PDB file of C-alpha atoms and ligand atoms in Angstrom:
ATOM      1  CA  UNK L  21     109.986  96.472  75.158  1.00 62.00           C
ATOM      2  CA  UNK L  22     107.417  96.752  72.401  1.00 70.00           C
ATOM      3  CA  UNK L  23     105.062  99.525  71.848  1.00 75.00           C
ATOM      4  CA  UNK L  24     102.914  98.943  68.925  1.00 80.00           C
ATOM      5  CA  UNK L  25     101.525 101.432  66.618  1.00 80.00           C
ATOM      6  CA  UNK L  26      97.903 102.193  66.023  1.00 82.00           C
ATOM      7  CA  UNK L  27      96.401 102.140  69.795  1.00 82.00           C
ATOM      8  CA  UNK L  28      93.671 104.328  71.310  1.00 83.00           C
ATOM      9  CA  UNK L  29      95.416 106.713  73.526  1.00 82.00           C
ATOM     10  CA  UNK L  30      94.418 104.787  77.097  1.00 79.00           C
ATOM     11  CA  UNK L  31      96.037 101.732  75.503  1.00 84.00           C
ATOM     12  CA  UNK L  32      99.434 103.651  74.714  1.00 87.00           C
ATOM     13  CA  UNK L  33      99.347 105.295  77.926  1.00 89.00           C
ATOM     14  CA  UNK L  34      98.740 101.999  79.543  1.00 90.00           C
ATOM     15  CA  UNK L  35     101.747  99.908  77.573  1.00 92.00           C
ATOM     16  CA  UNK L  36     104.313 103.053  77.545  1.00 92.00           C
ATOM     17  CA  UNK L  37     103.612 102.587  82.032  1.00 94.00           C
ATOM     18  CA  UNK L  38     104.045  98.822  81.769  1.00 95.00           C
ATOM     19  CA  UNK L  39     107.341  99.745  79.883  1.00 95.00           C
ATOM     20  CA  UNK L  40     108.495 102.223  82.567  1.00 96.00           C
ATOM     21  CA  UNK L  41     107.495 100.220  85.206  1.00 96.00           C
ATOM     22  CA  UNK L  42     109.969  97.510  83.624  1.00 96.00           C
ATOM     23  CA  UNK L  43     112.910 100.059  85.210  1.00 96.00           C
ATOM     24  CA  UNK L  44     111.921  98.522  88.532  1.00 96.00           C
ATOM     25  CA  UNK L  45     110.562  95.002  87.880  1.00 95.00           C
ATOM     26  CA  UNK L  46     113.287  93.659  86.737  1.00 87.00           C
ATOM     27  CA  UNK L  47     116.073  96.379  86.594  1.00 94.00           C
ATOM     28  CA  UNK L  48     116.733  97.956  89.446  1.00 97.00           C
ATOM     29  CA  UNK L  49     115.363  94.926  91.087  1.00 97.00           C
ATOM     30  CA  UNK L  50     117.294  92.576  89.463  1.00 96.00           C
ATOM     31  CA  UNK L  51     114.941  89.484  88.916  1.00 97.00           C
ATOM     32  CA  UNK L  52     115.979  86.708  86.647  1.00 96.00           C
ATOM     33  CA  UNK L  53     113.226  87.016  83.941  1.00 93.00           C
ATOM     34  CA  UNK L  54     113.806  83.761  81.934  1.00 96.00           C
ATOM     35  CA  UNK L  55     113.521  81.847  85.643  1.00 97.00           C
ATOM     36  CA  UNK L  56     110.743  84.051  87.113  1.00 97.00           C
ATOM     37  CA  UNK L  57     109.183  85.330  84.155  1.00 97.00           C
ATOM     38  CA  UNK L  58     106.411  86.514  87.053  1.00 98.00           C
ATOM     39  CA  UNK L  59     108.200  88.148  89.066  1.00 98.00           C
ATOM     40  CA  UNK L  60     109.022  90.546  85.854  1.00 96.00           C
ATOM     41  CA  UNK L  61     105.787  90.822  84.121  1.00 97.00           C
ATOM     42  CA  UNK L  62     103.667  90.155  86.572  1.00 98.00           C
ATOM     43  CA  UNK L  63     104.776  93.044  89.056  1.00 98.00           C
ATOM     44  CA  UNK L  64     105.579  95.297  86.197  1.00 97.00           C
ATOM     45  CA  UNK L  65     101.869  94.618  85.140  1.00 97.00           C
ATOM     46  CA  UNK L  66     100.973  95.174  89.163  1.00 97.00           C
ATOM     47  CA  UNK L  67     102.759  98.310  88.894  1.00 97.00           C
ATOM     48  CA  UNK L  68     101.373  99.601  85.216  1.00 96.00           C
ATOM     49  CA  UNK L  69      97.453  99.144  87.187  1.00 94.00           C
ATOM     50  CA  UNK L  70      98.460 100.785  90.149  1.00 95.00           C
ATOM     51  CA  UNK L  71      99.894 104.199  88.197  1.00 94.00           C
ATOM     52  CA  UNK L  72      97.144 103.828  86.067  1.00 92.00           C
ATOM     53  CA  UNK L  73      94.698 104.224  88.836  1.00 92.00           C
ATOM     54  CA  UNK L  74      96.754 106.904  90.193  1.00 92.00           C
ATOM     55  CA  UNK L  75      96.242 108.930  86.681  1.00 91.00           C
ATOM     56  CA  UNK L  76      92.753 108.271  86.404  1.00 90.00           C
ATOM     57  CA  UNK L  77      92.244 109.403  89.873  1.00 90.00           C
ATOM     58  CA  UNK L  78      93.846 112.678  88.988  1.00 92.00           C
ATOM     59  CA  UNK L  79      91.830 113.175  85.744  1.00 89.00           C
ATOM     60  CA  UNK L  80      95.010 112.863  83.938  1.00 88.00           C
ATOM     61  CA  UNK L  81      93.485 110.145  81.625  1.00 86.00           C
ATOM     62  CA  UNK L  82      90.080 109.109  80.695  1.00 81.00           C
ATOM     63  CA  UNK L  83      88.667 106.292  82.127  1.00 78.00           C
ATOM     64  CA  UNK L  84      86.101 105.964  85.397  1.00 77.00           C
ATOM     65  CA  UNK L  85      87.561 104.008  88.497  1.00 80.00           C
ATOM     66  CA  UNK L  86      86.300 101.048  89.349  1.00 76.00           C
ATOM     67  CA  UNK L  87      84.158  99.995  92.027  1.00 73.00           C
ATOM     68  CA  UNK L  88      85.165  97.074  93.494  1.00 74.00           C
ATOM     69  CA  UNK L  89      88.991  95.047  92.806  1.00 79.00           C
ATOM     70  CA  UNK L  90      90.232  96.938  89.839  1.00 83.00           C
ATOM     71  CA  UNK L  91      92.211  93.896  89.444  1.00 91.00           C
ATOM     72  CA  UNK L  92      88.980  92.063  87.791  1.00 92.00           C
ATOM     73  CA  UNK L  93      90.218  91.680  84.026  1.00 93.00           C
ATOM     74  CA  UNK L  94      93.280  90.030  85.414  1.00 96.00           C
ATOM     75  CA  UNK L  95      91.616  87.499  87.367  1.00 97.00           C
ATOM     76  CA  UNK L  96      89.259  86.696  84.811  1.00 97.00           C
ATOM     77  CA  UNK L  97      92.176  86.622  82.161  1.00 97.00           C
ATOM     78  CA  UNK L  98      93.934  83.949  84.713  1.00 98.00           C
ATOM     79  CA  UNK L  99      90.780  81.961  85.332  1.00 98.00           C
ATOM     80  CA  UNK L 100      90.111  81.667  81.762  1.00 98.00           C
ATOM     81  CA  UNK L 101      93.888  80.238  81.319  1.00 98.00           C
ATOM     82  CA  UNK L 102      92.916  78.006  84.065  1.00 98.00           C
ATOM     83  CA  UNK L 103      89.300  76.998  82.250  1.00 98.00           C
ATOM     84  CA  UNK L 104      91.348  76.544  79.307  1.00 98.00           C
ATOM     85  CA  UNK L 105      93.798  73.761  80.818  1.00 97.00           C
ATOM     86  CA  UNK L 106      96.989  75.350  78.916  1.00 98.00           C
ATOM     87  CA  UNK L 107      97.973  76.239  82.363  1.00 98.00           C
ATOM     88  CA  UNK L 108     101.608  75.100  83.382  1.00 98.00           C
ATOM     89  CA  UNK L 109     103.267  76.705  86.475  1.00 98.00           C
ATOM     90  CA  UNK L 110     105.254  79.621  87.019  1.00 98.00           C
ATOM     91  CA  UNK L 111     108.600  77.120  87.539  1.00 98.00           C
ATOM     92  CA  UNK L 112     108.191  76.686  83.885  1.00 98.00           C
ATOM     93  CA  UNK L 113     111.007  78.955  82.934  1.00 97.00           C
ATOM     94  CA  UNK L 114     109.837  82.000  79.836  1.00 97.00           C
ATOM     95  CA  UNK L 115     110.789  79.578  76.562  1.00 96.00           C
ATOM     96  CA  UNK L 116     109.883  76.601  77.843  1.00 97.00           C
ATOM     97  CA  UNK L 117     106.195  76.704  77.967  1.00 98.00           C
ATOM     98  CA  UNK L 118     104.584  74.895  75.617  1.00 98.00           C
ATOM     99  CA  UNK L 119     102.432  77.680  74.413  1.00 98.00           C
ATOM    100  CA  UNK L 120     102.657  81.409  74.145  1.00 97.00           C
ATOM    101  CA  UNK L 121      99.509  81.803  75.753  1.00 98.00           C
ATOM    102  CA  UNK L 122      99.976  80.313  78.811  1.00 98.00           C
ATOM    103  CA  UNK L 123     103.391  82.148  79.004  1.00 98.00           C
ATOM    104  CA  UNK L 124     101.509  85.174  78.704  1.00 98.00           C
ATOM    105  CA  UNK L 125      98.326  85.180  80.926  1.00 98.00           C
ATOM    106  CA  UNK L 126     100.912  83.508  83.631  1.00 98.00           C
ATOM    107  CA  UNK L 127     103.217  85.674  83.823  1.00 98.00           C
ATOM    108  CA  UNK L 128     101.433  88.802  83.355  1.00 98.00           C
ATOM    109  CA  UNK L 129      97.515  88.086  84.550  1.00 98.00           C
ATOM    110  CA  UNK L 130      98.485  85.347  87.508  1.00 98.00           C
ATOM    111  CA  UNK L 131     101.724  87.483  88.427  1.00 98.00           C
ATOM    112  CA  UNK L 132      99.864  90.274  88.851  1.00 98.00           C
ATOM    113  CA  UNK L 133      97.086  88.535  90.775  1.00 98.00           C
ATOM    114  CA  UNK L 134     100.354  87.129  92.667  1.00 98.00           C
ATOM    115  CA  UNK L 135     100.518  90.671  94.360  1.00 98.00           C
ATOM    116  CA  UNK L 136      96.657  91.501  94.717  1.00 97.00           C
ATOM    117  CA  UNK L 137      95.866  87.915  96.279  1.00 98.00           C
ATOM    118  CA  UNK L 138      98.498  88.619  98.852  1.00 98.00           C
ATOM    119  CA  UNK L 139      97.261  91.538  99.619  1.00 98.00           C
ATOM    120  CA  UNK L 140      93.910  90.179 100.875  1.00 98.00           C
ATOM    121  CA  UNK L 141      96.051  87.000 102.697  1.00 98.00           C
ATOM    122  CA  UNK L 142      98.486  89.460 104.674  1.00 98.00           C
ATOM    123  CA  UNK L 143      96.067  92.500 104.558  1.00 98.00           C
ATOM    124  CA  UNK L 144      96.873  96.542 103.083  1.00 97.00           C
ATOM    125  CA  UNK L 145      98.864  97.743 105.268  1.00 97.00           C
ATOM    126  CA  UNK L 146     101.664  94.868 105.566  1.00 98.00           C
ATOM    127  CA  UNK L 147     101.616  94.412 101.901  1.00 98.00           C
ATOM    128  CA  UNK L 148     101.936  98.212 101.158  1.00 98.00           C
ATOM    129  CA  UNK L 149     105.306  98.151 103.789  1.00 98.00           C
ATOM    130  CA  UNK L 150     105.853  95.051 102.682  1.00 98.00           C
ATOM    131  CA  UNK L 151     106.440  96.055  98.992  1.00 98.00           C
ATOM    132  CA  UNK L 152     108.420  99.463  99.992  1.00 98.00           C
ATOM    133  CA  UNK L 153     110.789  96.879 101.888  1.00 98.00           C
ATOM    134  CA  UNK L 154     111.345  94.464  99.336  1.00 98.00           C
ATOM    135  CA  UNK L 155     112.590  97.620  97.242  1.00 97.00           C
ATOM    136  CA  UNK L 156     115.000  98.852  99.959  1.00 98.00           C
ATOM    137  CA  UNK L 157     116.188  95.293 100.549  1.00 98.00           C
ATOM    138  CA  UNK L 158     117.077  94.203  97.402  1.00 98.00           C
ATOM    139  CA  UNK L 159     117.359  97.368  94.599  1.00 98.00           C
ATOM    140  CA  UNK L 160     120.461  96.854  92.557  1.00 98.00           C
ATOM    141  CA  UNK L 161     120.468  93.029  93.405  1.00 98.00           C
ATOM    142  CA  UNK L 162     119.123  90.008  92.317  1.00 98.00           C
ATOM    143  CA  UNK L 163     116.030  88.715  94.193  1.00 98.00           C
ATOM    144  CA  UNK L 164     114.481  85.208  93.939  1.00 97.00           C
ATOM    145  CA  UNK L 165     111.483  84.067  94.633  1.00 98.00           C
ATOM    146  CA  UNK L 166     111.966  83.432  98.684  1.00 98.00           C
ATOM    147  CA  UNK L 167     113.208  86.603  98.640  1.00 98.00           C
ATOM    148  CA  UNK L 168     110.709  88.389  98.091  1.00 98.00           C
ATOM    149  CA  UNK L 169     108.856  86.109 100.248  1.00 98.00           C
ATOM    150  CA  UNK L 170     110.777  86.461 103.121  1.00 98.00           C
ATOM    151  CA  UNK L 171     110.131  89.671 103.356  1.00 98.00           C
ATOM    152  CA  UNK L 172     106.503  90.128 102.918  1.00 98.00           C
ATOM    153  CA  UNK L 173     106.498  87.260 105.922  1.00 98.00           C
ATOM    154  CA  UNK L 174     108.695  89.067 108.072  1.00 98.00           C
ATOM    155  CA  UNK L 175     106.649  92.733 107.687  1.00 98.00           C
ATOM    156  CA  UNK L 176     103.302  90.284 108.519  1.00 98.00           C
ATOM    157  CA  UNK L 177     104.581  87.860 110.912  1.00 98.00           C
ATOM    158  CA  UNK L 178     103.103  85.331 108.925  1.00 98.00           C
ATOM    159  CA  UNK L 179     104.266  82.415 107.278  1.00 98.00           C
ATOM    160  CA  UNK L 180     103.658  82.513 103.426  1.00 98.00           C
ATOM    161  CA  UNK L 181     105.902  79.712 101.800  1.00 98.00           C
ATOM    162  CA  UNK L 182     102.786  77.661 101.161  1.00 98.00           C
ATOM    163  CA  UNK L 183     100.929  80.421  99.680  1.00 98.00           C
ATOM    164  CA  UNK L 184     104.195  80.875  97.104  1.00 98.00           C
ATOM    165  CA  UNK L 185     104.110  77.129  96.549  1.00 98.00           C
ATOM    166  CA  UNK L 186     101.313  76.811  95.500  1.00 98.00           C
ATOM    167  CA  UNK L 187     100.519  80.019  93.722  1.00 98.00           C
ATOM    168  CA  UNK L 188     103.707  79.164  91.761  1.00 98.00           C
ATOM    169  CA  UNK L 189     104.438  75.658  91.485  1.00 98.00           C
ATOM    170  CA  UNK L 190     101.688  74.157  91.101  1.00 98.00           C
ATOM    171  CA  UNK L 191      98.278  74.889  88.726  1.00 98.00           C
ATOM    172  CA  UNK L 192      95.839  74.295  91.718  1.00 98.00           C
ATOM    173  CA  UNK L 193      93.186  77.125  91.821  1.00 98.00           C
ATOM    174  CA  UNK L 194      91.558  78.336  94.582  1.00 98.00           C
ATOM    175  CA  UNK L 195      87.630  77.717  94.495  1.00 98.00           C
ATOM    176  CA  UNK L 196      85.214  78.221  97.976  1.00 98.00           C
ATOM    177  CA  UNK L 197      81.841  78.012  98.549  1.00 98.00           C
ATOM    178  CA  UNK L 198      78.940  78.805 101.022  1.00 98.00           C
ATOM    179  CA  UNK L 199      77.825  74.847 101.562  1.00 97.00           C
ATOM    180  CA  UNK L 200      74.957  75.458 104.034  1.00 97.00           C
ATOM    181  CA  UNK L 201      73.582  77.850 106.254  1.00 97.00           C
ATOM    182  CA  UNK L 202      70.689  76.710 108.705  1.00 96.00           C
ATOM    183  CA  UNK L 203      69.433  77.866 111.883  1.00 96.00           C
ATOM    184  CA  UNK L 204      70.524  76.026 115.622  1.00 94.00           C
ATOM    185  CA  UNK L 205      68.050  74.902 117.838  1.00 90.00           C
ATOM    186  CA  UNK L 206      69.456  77.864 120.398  1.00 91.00           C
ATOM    187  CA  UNK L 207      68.462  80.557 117.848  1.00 92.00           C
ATOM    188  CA  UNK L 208      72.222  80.746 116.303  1.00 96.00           C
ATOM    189  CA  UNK L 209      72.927  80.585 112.442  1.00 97.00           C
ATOM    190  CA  UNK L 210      75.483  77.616 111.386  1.00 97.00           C
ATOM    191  CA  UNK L 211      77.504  78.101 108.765  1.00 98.00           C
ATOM    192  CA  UNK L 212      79.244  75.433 106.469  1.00 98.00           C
ATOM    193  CA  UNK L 213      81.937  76.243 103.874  1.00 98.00           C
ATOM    194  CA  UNK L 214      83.634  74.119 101.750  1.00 98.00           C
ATOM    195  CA  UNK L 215      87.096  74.522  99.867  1.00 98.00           C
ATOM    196  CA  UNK L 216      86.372  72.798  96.522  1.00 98.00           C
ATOM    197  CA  UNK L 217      89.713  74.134  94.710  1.00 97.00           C
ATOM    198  CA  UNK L 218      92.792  72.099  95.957  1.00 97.00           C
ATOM    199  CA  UNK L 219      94.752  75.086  96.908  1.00 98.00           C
ATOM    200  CA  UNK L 220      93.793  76.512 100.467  1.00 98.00           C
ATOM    201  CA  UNK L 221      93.245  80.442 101.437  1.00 98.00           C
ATOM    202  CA  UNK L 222      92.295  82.396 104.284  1.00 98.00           C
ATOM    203  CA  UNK L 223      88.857  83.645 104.271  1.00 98.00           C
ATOM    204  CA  UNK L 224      87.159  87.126 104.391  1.00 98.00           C
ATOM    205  CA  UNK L 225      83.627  86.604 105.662  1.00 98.00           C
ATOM    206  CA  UNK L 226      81.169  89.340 105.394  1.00 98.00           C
ATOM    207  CA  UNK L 227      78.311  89.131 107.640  1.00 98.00           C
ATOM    208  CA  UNK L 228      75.353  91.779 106.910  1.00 98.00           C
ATOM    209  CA  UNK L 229      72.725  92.093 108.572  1.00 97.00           C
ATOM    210  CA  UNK L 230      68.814  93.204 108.568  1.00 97.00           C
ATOM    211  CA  UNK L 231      69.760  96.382 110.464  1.00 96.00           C
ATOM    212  CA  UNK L 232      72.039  97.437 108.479  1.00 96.00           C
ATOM    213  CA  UNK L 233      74.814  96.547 110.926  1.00 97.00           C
ATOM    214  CA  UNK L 234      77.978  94.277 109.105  1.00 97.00           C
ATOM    215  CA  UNK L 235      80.624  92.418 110.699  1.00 97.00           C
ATOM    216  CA  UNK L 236      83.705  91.064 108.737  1.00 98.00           C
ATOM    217  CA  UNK L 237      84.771  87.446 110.074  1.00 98.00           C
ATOM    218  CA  UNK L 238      88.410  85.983 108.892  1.00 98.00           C
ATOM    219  CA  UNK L 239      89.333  82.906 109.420  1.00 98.00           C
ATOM    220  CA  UNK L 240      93.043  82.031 109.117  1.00 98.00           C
ATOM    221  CA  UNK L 241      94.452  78.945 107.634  1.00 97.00           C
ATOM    222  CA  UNK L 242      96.500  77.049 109.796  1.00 97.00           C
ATOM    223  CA  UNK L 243     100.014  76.794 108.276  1.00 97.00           C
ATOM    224  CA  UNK L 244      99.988  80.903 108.200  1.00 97.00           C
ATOM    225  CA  UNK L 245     100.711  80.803 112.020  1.00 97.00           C
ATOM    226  CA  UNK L 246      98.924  83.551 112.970  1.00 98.00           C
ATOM    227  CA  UNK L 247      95.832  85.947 111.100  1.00 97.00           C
ATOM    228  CA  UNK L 248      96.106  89.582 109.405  1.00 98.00           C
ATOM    229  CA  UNK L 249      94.748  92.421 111.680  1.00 97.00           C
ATOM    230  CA  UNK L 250      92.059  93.977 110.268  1.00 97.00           C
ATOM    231  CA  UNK L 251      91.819  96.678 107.099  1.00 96.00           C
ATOM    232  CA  UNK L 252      88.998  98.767 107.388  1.00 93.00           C
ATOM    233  CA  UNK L 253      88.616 100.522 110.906  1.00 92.00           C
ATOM    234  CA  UNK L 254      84.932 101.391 110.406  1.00 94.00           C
ATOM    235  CA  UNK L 255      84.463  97.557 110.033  1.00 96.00           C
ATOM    236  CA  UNK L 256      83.911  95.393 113.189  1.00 97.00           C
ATOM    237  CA  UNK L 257      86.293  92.592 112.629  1.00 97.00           C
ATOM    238  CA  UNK L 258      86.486  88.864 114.323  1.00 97.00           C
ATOM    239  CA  UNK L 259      89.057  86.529 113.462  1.00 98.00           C
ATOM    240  CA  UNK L 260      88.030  83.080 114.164  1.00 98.00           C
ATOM    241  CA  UNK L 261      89.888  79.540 114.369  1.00 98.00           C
ATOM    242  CA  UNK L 262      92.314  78.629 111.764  1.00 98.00           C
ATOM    243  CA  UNK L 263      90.960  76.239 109.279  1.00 98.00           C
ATOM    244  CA  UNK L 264      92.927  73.151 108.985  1.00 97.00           C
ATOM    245  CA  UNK L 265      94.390  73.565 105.314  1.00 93.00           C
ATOM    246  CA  UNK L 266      93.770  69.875 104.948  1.00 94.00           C
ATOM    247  CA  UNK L 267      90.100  69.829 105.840  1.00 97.00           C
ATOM    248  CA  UNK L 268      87.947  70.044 102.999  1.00 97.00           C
ATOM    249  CA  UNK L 269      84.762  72.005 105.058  1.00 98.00           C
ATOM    250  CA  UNK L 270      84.526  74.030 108.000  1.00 98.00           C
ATOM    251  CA  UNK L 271      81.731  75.098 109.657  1.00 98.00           C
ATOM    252  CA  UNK L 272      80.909  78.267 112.344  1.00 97.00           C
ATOM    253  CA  UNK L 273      78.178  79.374 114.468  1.00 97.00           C
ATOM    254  CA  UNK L 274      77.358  82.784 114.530  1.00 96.00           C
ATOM    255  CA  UNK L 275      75.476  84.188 117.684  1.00 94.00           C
ATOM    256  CA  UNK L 276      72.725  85.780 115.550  1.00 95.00           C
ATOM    257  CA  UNK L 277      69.366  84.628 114.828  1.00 96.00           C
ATOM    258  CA  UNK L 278      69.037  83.533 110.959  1.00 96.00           C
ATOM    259  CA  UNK L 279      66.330  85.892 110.643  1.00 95.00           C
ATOM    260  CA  UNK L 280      68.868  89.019 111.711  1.00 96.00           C
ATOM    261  CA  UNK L 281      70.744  87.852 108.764  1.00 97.00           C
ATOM    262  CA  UNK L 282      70.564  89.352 105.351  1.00 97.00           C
ATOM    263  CA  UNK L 283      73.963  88.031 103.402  1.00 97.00           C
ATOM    264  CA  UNK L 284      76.685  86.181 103.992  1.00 98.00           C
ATOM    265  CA  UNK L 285      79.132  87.066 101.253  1.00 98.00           C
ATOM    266  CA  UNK L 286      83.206  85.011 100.829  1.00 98.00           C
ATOM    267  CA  UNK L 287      85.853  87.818  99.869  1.00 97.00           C
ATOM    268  CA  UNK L 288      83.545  91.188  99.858  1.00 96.00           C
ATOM    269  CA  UNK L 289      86.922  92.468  98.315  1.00 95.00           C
ATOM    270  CA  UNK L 290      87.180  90.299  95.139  1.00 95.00           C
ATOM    271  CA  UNK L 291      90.780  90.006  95.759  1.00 97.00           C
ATOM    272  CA  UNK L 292      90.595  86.057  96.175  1.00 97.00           C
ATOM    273  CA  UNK L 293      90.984  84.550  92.907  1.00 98.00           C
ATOM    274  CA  UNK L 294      87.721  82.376  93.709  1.00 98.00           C
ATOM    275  CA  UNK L 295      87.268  80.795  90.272  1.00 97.00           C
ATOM    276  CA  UNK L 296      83.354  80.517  90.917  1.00 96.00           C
ATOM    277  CA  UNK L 297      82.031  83.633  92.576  1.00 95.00           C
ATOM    278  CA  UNK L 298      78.162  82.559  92.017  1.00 95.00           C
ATOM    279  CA  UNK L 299      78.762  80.550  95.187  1.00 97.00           C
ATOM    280  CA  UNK L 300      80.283  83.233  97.610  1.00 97.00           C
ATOM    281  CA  UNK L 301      77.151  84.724  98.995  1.00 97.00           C
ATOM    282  CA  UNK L 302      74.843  83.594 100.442  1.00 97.00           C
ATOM    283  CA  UNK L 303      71.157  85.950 100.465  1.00 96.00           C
ATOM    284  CA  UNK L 304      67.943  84.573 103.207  1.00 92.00           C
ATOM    285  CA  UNK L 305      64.930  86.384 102.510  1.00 81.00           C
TER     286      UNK L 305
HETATM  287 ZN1   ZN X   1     106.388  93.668  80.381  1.00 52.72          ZN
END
């Protein structure tokens, strides 16, 4: 624990939480922090964001709340560690990473984004029982990395080893794209995406339309064995075939007319760390 000297007052209220938030990520929840340096800073850093937002929300700090994934300056932090090639994955135990920046923005920006990624794979309300669960289970022991895990796949029904594997062994990204959209002869819309990152996600398709109307398509990857149900009530939601995590494209027909269609938008939430989000939506005029 280090608080520094000479802050602004949002910046010492912010590092004083982080330091707090270090009595449950990795104290009472005993985490080994030279072995999973994430699972340390990265939740604690989870956890500073989320009181944060609770204190803004109350007017107890300054500071406006943000619109979309409040999340954002982690994910860019990450994706510039990823732009920078320092990256080296979260196996790499703390002191033996070869700089102290990639130590830094991968335990405590990619941790973080850990937790807000698997949010969007297993959905809210999972994650938020998920999280309460993990507490119970393991407070006053030592959890690991399939601990945790475990857990969030038994409150989801999902499988999610991949999703730690490769969040946490490896330095693949995760990068999507709208490919092509073009009309059917039979008046539907076809839609081609393409995974261009090498590690594979679910998908969060938002469909708007001319009439206002939206329509929020998810399409499951394969080796998660099943799909999330959906978040927002107000929001029709479709889940459509699993995507082959092997398969490089995928394509859908939607039974609209291209000319109903206003946007097709990958991830409305921001919560995928999609490394290029210029080609996530898709506008037809
Ligand atoms: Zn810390």
């Amino acid at each position: 624990t280090l608080i520094t000297g000479e802050r602004g007052l949002s910046s010492l209220v912010g590092v004083s939480v982080h330091e707090l938030m270090h009595s449950w990520y990795q104290m009472v929840l005993g985490t080994n922090e030279s072995l999973y340096a994430w699972m340390d800073e990265g939740f604690a850093t989870y956890a500073e964001e989320e009181v944060l937002l609770e204190l803004k929300s109350e007017g107890l700090i300054p500071g406006s709340l943000p619109t979309e994934n409040s999340y954002d300056a982690y994910y860019a932090n990450y994706a510039d560690l990823v732009f920078s090639r320092l990256e080296e994955p979260l196996t790499t135990p703390a002191d033996h990473f070869t700089t102290n920046y990639a130590y830094g923005r991968g335990s405590y920006d990619k941790g973080a984004v850990f937790l807000q990624q698997l949010e969007y794979v297993i959905g809210r309300q999972a994650f938020a029982k998920g999280m309460l669960r993990y507490f119970e289970l393991w407070k006053f022991k030592h959890p690991n990395p399939n601990d945790f895990i475990r857990v969030m796949e038994k409150v989801s029904g999902l499988e999610l080893d991949w999703y730690k594997e490769y969040w946490i062994q490896t330095t693949h990204f995760v990068e999507y794209a709208i490919d092509e959209v073009s009309a059917t002869s039979k008046g539907r819309t076809k839609i081609k995406l393409e995974r261009v990152g090498r590690m594979p996600m679910p998908i969060d398709l938002l469909v708007t339309y001319k009439d206002g109307s939206r329509q929020l398509l998810n399409i499951p990857l394969r080796i998660m064995r099943g799909s999330k149900p959906a978040e927002e009530s107000s929001l029709p939601f479709l889940v459509l075939e699993d995507w082959p995590w092997t398969n490089p494209t995928y394509e859908l027909e939607l039974q609209a007319d291209l000319n109903d269609i206003e946007q097709i938008e990958i991830d409305p939430t921001r919560r995928l760390a999609d490394l290029n989000r210029q080609n996530n939506i898709y506008q037809i005029n």
